[in-house]
PDB file of N, CA, C and O in Angstrom:
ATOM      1  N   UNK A   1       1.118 -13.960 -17.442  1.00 33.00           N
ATOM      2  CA  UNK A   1       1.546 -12.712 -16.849  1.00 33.00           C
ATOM      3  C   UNK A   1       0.494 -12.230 -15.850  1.00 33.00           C
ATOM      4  O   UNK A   1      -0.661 -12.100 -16.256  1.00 33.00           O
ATOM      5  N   UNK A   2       0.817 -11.935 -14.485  1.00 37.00           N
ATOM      6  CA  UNK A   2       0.068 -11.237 -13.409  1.00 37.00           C
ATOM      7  C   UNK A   2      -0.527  -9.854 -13.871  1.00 37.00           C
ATOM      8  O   UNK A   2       0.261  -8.911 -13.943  1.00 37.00           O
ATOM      9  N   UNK A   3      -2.006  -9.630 -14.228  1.00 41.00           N
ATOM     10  CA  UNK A   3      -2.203  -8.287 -13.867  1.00 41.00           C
ATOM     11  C   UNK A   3      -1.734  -7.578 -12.772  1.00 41.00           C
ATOM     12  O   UNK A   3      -1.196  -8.060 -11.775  1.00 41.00           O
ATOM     13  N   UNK A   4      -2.032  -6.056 -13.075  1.00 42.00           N
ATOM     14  CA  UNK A   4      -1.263  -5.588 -11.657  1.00 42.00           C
ATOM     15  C   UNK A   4      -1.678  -5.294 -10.800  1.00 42.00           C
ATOM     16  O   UNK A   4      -0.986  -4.623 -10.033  1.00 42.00           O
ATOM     17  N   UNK A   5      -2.897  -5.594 -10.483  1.00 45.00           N
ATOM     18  CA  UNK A   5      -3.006  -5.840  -9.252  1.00 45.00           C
ATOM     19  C   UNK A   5      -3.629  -7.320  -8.435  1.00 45.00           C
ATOM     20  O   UNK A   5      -4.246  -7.386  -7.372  1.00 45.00           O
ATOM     21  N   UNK A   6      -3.240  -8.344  -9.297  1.00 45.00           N
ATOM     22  CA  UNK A   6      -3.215  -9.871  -8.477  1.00 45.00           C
ATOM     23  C   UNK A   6      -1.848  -9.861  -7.949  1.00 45.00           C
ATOM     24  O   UNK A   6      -0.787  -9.459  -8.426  1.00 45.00           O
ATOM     25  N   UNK A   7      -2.122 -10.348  -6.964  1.00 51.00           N
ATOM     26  CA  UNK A   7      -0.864 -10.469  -5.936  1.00 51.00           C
ATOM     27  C   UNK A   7      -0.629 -12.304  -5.699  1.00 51.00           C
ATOM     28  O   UNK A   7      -1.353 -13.185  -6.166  1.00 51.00           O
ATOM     29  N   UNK A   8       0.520 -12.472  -4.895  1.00 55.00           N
ATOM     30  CA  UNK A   8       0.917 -14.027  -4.512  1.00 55.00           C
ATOM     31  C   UNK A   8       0.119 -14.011  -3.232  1.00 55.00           C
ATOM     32  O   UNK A   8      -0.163 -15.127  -2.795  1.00 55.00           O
ATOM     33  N   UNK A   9      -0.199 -13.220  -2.710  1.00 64.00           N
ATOM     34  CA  UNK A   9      -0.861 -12.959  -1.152  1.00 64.00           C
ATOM     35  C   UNK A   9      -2.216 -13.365  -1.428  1.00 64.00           C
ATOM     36  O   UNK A   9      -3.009 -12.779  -2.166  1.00 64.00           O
ATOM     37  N   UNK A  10      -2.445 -14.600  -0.657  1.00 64.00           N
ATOM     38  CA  UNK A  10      -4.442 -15.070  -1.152  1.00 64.00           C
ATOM     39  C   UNK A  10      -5.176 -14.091  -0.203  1.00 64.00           C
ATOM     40  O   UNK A  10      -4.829 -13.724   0.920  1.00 64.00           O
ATOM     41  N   UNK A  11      -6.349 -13.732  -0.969  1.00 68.00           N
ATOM     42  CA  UNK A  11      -7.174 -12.767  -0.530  1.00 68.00           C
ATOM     43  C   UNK A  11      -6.945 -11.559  -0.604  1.00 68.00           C
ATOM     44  O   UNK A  11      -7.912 -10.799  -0.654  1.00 68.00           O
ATOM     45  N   UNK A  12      -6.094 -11.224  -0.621  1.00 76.00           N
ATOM     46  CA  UNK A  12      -5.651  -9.701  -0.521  1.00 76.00           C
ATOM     47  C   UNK A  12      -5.808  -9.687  -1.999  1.00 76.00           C
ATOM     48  O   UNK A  12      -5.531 -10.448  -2.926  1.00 76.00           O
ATOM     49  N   UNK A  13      -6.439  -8.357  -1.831  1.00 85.00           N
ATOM     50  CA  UNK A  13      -6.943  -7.699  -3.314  1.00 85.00           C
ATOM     51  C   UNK A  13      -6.699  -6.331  -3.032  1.00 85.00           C
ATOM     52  O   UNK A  13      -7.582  -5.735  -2.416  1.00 85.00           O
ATOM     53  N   UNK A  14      -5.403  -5.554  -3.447  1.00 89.00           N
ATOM     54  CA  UNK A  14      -5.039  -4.006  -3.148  1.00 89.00           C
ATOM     55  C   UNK A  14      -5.619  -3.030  -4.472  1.00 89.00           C
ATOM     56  O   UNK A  14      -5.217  -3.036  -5.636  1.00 89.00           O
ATOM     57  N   UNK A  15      -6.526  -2.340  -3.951  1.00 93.00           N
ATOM     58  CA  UNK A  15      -7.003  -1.074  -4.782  1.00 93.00           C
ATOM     59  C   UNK A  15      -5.987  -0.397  -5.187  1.00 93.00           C
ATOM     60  O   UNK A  15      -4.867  -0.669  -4.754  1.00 93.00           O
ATOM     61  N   UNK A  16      -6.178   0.562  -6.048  1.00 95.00           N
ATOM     62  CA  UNK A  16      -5.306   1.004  -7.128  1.00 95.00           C
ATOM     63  C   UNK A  16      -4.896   2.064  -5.553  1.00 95.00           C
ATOM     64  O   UNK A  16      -3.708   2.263  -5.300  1.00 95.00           O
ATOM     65  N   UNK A  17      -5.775   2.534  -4.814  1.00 96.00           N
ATOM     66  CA  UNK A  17      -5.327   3.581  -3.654  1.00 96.00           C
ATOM     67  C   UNK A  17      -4.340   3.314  -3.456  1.00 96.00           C
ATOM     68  O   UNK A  17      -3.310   3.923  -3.746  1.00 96.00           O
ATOM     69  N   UNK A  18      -4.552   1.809  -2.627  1.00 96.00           N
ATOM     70  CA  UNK A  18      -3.545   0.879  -2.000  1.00 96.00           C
ATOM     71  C   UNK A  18      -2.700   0.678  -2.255  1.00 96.00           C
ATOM     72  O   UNK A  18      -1.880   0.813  -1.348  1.00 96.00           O
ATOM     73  N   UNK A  19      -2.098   0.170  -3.717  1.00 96.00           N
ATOM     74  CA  UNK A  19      -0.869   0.196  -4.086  1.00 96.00           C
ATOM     75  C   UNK A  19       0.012   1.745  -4.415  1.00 96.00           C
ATOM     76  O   UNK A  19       1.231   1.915  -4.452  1.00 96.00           O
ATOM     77  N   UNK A  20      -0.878   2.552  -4.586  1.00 97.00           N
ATOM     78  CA  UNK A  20      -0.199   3.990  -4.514  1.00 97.00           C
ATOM     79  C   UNK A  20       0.452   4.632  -3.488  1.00 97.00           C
ATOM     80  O   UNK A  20       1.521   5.233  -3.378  1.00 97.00           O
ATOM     81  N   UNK A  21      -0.644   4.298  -2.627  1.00 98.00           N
ATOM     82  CA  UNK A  21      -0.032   4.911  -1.230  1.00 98.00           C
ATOM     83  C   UNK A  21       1.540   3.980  -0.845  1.00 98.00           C
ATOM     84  O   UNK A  21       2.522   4.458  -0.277  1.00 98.00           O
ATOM     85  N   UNK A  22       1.379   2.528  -1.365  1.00 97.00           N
ATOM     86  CA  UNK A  22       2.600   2.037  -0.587  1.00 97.00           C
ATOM     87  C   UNK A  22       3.450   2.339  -1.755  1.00 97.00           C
ATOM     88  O   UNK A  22       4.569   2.372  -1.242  1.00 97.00           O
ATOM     89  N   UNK A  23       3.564   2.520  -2.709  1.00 97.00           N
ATOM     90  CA  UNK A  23       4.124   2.945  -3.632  1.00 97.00           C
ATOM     91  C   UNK A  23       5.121   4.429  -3.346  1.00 97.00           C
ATOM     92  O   UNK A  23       6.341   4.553  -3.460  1.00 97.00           O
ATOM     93  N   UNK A  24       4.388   5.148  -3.060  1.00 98.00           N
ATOM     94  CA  UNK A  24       4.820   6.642  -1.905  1.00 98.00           C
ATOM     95  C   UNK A  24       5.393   6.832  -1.118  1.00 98.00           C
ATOM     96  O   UNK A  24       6.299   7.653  -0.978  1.00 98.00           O
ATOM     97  N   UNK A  25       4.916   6.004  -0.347  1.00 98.00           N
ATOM     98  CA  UNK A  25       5.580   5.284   1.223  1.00 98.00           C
ATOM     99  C   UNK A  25       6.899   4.732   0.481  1.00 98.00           C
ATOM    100  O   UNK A  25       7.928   5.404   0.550  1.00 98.00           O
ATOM    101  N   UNK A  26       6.887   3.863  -0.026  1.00 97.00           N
ATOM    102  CA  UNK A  26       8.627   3.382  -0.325  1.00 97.00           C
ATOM    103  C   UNK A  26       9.758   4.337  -0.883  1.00 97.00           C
ATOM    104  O   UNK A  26      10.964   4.291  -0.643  1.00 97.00           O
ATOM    105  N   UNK A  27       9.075   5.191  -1.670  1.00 97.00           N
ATOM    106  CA  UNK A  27       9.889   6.483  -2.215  1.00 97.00           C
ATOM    107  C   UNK A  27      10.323   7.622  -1.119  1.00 97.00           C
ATOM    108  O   UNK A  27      11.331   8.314  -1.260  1.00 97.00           O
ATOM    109  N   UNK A  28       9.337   7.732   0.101  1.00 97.00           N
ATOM    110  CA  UNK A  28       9.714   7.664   1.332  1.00 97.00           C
ATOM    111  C   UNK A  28       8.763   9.176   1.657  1.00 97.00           C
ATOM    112  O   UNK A  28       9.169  10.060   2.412  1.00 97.00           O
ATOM    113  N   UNK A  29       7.774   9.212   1.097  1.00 98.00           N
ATOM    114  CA  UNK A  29       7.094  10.341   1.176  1.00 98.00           C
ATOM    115  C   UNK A  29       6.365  10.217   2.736  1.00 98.00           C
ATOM    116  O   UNK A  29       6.064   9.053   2.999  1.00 98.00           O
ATOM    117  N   UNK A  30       6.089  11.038   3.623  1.00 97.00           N
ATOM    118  CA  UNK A  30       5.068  11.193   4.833  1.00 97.00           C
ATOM    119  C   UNK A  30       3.884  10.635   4.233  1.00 97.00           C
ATOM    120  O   UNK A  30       3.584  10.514   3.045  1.00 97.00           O
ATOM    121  N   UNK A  31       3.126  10.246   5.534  1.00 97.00           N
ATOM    122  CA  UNK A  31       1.094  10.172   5.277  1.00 97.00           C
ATOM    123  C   UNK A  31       0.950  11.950   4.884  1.00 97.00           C
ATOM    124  O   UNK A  31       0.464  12.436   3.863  1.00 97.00           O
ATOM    125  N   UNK A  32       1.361  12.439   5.695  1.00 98.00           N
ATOM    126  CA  UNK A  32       0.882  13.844   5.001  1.00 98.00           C
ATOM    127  C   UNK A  32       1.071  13.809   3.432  1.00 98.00           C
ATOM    128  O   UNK A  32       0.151  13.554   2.655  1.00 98.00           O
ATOM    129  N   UNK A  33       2.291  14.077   3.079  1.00 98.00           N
ATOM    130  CA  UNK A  33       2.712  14.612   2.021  1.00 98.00           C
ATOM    131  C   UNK A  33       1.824  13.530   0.802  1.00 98.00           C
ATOM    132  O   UNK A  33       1.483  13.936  -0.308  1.00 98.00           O
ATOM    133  N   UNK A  34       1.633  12.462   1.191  1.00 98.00           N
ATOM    134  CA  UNK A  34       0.755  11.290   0.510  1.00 98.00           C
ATOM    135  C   UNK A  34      -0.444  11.318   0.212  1.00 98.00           C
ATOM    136  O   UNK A  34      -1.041  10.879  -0.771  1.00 98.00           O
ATOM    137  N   UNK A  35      -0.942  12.108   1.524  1.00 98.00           N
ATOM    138  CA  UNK A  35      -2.416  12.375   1.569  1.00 98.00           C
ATOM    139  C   UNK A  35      -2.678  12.962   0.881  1.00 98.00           C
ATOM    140  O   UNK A  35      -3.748  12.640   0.366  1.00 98.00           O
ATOM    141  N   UNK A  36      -2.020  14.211   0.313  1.00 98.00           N
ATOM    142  CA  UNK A  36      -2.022  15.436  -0.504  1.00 98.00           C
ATOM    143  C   UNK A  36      -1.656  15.118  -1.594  1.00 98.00           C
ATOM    144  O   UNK A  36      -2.107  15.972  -2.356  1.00 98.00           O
ATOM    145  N   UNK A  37      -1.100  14.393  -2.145  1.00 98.00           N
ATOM    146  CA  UNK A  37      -0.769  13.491  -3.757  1.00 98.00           C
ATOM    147  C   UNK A  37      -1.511  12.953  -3.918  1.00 98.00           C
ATOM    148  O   UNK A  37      -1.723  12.907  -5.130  1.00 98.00           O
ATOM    149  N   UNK A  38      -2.666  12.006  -2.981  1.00 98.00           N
ATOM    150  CA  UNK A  38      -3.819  11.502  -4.222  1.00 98.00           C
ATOM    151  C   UNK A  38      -5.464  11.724  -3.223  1.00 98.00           C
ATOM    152  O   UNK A  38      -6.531  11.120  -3.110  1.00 98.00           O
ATOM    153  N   UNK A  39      -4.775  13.048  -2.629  1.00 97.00           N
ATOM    154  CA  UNK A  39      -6.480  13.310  -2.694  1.00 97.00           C
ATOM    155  C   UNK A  39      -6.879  13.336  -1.503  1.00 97.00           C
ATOM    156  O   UNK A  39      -7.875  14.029  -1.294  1.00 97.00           O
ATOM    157  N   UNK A  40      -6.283  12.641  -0.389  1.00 98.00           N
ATOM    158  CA  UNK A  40      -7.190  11.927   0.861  1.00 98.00           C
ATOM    159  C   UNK A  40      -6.552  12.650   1.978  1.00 98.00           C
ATOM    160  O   UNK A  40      -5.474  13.229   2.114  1.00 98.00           O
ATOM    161  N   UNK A  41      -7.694  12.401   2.821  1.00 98.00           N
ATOM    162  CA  UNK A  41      -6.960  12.782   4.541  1.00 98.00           C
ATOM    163  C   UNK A  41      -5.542  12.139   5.121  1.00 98.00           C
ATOM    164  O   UNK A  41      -5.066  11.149   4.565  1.00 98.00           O
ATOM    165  N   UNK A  42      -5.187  12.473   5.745  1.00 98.00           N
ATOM    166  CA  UNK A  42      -4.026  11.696   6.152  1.00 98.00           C
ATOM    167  C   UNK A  42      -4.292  10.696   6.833  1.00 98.00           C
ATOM    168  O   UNK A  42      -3.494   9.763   6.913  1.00 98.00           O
ATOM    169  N   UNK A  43      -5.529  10.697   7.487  1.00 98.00           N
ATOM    170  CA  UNK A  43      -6.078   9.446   8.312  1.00 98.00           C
ATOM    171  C   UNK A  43      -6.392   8.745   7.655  1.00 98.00           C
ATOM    172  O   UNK A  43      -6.305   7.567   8.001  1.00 98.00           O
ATOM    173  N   UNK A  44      -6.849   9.029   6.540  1.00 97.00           N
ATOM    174  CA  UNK A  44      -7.492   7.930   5.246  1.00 97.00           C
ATOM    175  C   UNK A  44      -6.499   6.987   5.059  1.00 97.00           C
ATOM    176  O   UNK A  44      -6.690   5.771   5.058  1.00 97.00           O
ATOM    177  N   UNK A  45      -4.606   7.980   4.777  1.00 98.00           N
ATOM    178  CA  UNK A  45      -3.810   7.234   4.377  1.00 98.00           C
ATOM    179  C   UNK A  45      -3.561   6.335   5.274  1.00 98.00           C
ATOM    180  O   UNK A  45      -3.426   5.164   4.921  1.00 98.00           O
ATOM    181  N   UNK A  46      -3.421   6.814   6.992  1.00 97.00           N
ATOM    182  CA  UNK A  46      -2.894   5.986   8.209  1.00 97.00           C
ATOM    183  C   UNK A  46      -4.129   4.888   8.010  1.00 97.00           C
ATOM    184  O   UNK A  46      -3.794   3.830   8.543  1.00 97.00           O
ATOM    185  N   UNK A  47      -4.970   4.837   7.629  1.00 97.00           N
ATOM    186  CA  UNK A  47      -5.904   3.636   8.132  1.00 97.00           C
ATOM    187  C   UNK A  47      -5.701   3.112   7.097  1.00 97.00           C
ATOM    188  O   UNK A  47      -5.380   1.953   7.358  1.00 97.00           O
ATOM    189  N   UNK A  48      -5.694   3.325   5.718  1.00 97.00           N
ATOM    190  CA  UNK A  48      -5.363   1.754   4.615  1.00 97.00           C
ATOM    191  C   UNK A  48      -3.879   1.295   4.973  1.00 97.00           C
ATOM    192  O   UNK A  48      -3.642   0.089   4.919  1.00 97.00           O
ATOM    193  N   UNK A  49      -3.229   1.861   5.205  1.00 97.00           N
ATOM    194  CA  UNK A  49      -1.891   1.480   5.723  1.00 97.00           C
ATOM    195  C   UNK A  49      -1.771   0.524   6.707  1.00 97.00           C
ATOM    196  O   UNK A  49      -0.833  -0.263   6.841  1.00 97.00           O
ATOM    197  N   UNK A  50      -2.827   0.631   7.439  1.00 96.00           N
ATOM    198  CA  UNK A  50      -3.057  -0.052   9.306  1.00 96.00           C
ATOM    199  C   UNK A  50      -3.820  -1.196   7.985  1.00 96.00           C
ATOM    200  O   UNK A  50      -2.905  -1.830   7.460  1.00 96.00           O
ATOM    201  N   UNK A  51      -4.952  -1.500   7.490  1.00 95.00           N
ATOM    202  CA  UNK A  51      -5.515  -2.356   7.361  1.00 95.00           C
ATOM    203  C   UNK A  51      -4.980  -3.158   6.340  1.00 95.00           C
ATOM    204  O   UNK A  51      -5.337  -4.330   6.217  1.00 95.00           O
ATOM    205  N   UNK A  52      -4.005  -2.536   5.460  1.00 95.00           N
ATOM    206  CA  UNK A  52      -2.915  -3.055   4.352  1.00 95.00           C
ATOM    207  C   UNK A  52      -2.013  -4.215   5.161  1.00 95.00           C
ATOM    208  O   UNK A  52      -1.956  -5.429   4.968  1.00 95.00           O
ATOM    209  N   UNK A  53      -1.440  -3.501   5.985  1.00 95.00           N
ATOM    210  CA  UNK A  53      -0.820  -4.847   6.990  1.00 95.00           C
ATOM    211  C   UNK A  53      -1.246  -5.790   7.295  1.00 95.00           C
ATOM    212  O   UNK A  53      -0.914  -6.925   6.952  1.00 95.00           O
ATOM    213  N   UNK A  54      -2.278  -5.362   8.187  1.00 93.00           N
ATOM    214  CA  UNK A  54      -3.323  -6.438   8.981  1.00 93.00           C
ATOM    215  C   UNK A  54      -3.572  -7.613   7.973  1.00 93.00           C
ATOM    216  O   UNK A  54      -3.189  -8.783   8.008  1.00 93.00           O
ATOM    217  N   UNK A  55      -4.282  -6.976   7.125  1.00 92.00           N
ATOM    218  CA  UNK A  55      -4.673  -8.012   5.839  1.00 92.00           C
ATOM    219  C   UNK A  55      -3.244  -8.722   5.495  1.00 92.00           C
ATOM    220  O   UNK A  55      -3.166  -9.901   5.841  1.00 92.00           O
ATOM    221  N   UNK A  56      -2.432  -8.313   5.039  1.00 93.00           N
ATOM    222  CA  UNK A  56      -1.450  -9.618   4.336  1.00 93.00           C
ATOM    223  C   UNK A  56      -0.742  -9.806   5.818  1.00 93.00           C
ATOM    224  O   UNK A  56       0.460  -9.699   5.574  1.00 93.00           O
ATOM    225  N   UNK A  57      -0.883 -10.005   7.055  1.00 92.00           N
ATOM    226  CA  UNK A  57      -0.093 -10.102   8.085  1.00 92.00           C
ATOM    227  C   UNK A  57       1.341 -10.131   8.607  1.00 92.00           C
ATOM    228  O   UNK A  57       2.167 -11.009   8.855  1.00 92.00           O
ATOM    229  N   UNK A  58       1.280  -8.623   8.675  1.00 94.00           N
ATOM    230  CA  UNK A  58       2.418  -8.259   8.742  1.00 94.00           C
ATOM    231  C   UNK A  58       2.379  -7.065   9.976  1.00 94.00           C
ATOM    232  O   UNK A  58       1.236  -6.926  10.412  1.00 94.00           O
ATOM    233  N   UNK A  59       3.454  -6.128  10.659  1.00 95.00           N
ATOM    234  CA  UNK A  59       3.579  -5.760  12.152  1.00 95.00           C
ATOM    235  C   UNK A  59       2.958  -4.235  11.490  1.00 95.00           C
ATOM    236  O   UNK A  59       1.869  -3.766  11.821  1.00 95.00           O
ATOM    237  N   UNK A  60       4.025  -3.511  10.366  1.00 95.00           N
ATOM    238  CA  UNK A  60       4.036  -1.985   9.790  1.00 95.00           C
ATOM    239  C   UNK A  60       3.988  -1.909   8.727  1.00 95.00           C
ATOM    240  O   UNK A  60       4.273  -2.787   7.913  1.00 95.00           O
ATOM    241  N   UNK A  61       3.492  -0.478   8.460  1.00 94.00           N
ATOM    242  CA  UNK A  61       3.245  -0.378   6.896  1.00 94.00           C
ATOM    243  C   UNK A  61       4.672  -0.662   6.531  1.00 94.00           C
ATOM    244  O   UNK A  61       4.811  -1.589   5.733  1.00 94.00           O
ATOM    245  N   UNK A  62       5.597  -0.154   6.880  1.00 94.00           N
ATOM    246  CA  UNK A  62       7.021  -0.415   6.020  1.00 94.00           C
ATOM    247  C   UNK A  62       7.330  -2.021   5.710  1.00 94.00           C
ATOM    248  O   UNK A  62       7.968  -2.544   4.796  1.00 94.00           O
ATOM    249  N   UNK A  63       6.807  -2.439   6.542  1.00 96.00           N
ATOM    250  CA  UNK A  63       6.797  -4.474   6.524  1.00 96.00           C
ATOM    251  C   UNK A  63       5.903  -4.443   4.881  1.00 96.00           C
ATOM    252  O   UNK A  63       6.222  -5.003   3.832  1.00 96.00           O
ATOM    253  N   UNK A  64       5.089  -3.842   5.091  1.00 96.00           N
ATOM    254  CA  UNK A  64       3.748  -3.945   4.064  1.00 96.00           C
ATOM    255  C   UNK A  64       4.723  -3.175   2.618  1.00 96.00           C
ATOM    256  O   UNK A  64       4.440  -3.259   1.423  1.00 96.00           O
ATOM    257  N   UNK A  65       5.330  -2.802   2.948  1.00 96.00           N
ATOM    258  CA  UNK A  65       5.761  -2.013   1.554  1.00 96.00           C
ATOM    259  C   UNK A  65       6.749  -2.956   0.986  1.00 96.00           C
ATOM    260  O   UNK A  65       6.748  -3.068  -0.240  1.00 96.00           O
ATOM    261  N   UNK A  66       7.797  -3.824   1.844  1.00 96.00           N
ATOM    262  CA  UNK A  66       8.469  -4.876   1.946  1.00 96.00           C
ATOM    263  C   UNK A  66       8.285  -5.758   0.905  1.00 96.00           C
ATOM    264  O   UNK A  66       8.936  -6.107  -0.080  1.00 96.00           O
ATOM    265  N   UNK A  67       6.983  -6.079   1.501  1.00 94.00           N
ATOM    266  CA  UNK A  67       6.292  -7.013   1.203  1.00 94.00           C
ATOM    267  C   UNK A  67       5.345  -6.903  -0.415  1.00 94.00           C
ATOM    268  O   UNK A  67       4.982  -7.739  -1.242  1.00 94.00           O
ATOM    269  N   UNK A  68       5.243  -5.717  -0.314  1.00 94.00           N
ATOM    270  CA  UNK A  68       4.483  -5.413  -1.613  1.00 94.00           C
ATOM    271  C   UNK A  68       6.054  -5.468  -2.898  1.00 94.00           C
ATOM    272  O   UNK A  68       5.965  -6.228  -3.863  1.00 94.00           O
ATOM    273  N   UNK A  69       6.923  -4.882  -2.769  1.00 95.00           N
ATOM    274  CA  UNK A  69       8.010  -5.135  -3.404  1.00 95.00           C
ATOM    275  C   UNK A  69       8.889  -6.926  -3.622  1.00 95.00           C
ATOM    276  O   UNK A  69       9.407  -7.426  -4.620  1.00 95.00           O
ATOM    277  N   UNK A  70       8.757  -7.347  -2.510  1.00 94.00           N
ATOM    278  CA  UNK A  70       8.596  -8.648  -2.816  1.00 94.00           C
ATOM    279  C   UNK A  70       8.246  -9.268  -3.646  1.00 94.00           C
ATOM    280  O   UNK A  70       8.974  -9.876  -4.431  1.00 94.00           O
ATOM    281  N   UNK A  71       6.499  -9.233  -3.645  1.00 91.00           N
ATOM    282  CA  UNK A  71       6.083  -9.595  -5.109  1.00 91.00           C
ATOM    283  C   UNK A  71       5.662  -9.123  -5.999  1.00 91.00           C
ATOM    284  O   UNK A  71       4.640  -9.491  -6.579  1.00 91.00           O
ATOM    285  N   UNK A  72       6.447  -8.098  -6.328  1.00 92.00           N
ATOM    286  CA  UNK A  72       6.438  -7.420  -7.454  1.00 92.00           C
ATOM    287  C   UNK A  72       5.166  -6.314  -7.692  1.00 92.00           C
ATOM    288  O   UNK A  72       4.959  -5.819  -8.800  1.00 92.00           O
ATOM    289  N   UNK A  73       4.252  -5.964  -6.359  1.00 92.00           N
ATOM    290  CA  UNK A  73       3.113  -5.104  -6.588  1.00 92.00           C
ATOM    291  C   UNK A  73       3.710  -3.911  -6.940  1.00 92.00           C
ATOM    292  O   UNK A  73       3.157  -3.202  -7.781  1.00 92.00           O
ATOM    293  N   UNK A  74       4.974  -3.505  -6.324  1.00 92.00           N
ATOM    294  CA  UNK A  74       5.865  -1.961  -6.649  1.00 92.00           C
ATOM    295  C   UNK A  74       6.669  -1.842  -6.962  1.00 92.00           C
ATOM    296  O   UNK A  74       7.110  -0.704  -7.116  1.00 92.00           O
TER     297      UNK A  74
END
């Protein structure tokens, strides 16, 4: 059984942030409204979001949320 946060994606290792925020994002909450649910700036949220992609290579966070549901991170 996968802990939850090993992923099928090599290298990518998502912090508990990380999977929250996209977790949020799929339920369809704003970076604002996100930012303010666990704490952080909204830029905080826009930039793990930007580097969440980048890392498993993909275009948008919504690709990234996709993708995190895919394999089962959300």
């Amino acid at each position: 059984m996968r802990r939850r946060h090993e992923c099928e994606t090599p290298g990518w290792q998502p912090s508990e942030l990380d999977v929250e925020i996209l977790r949020l994002l799929s339920r369809g909450l704003t970076t604002d409204a996100i930012a303010r649910r666990v704490g952080v700036s909204e830029r905080t949220v826009r930039r793990r979001l930007r580097a969440t992609a980048d890392e498993i290579g993909v275009e948008s966070s919504i690709e990234a949320v996709v993708h995190a549901v895919r394999i089962g991170l959300i």
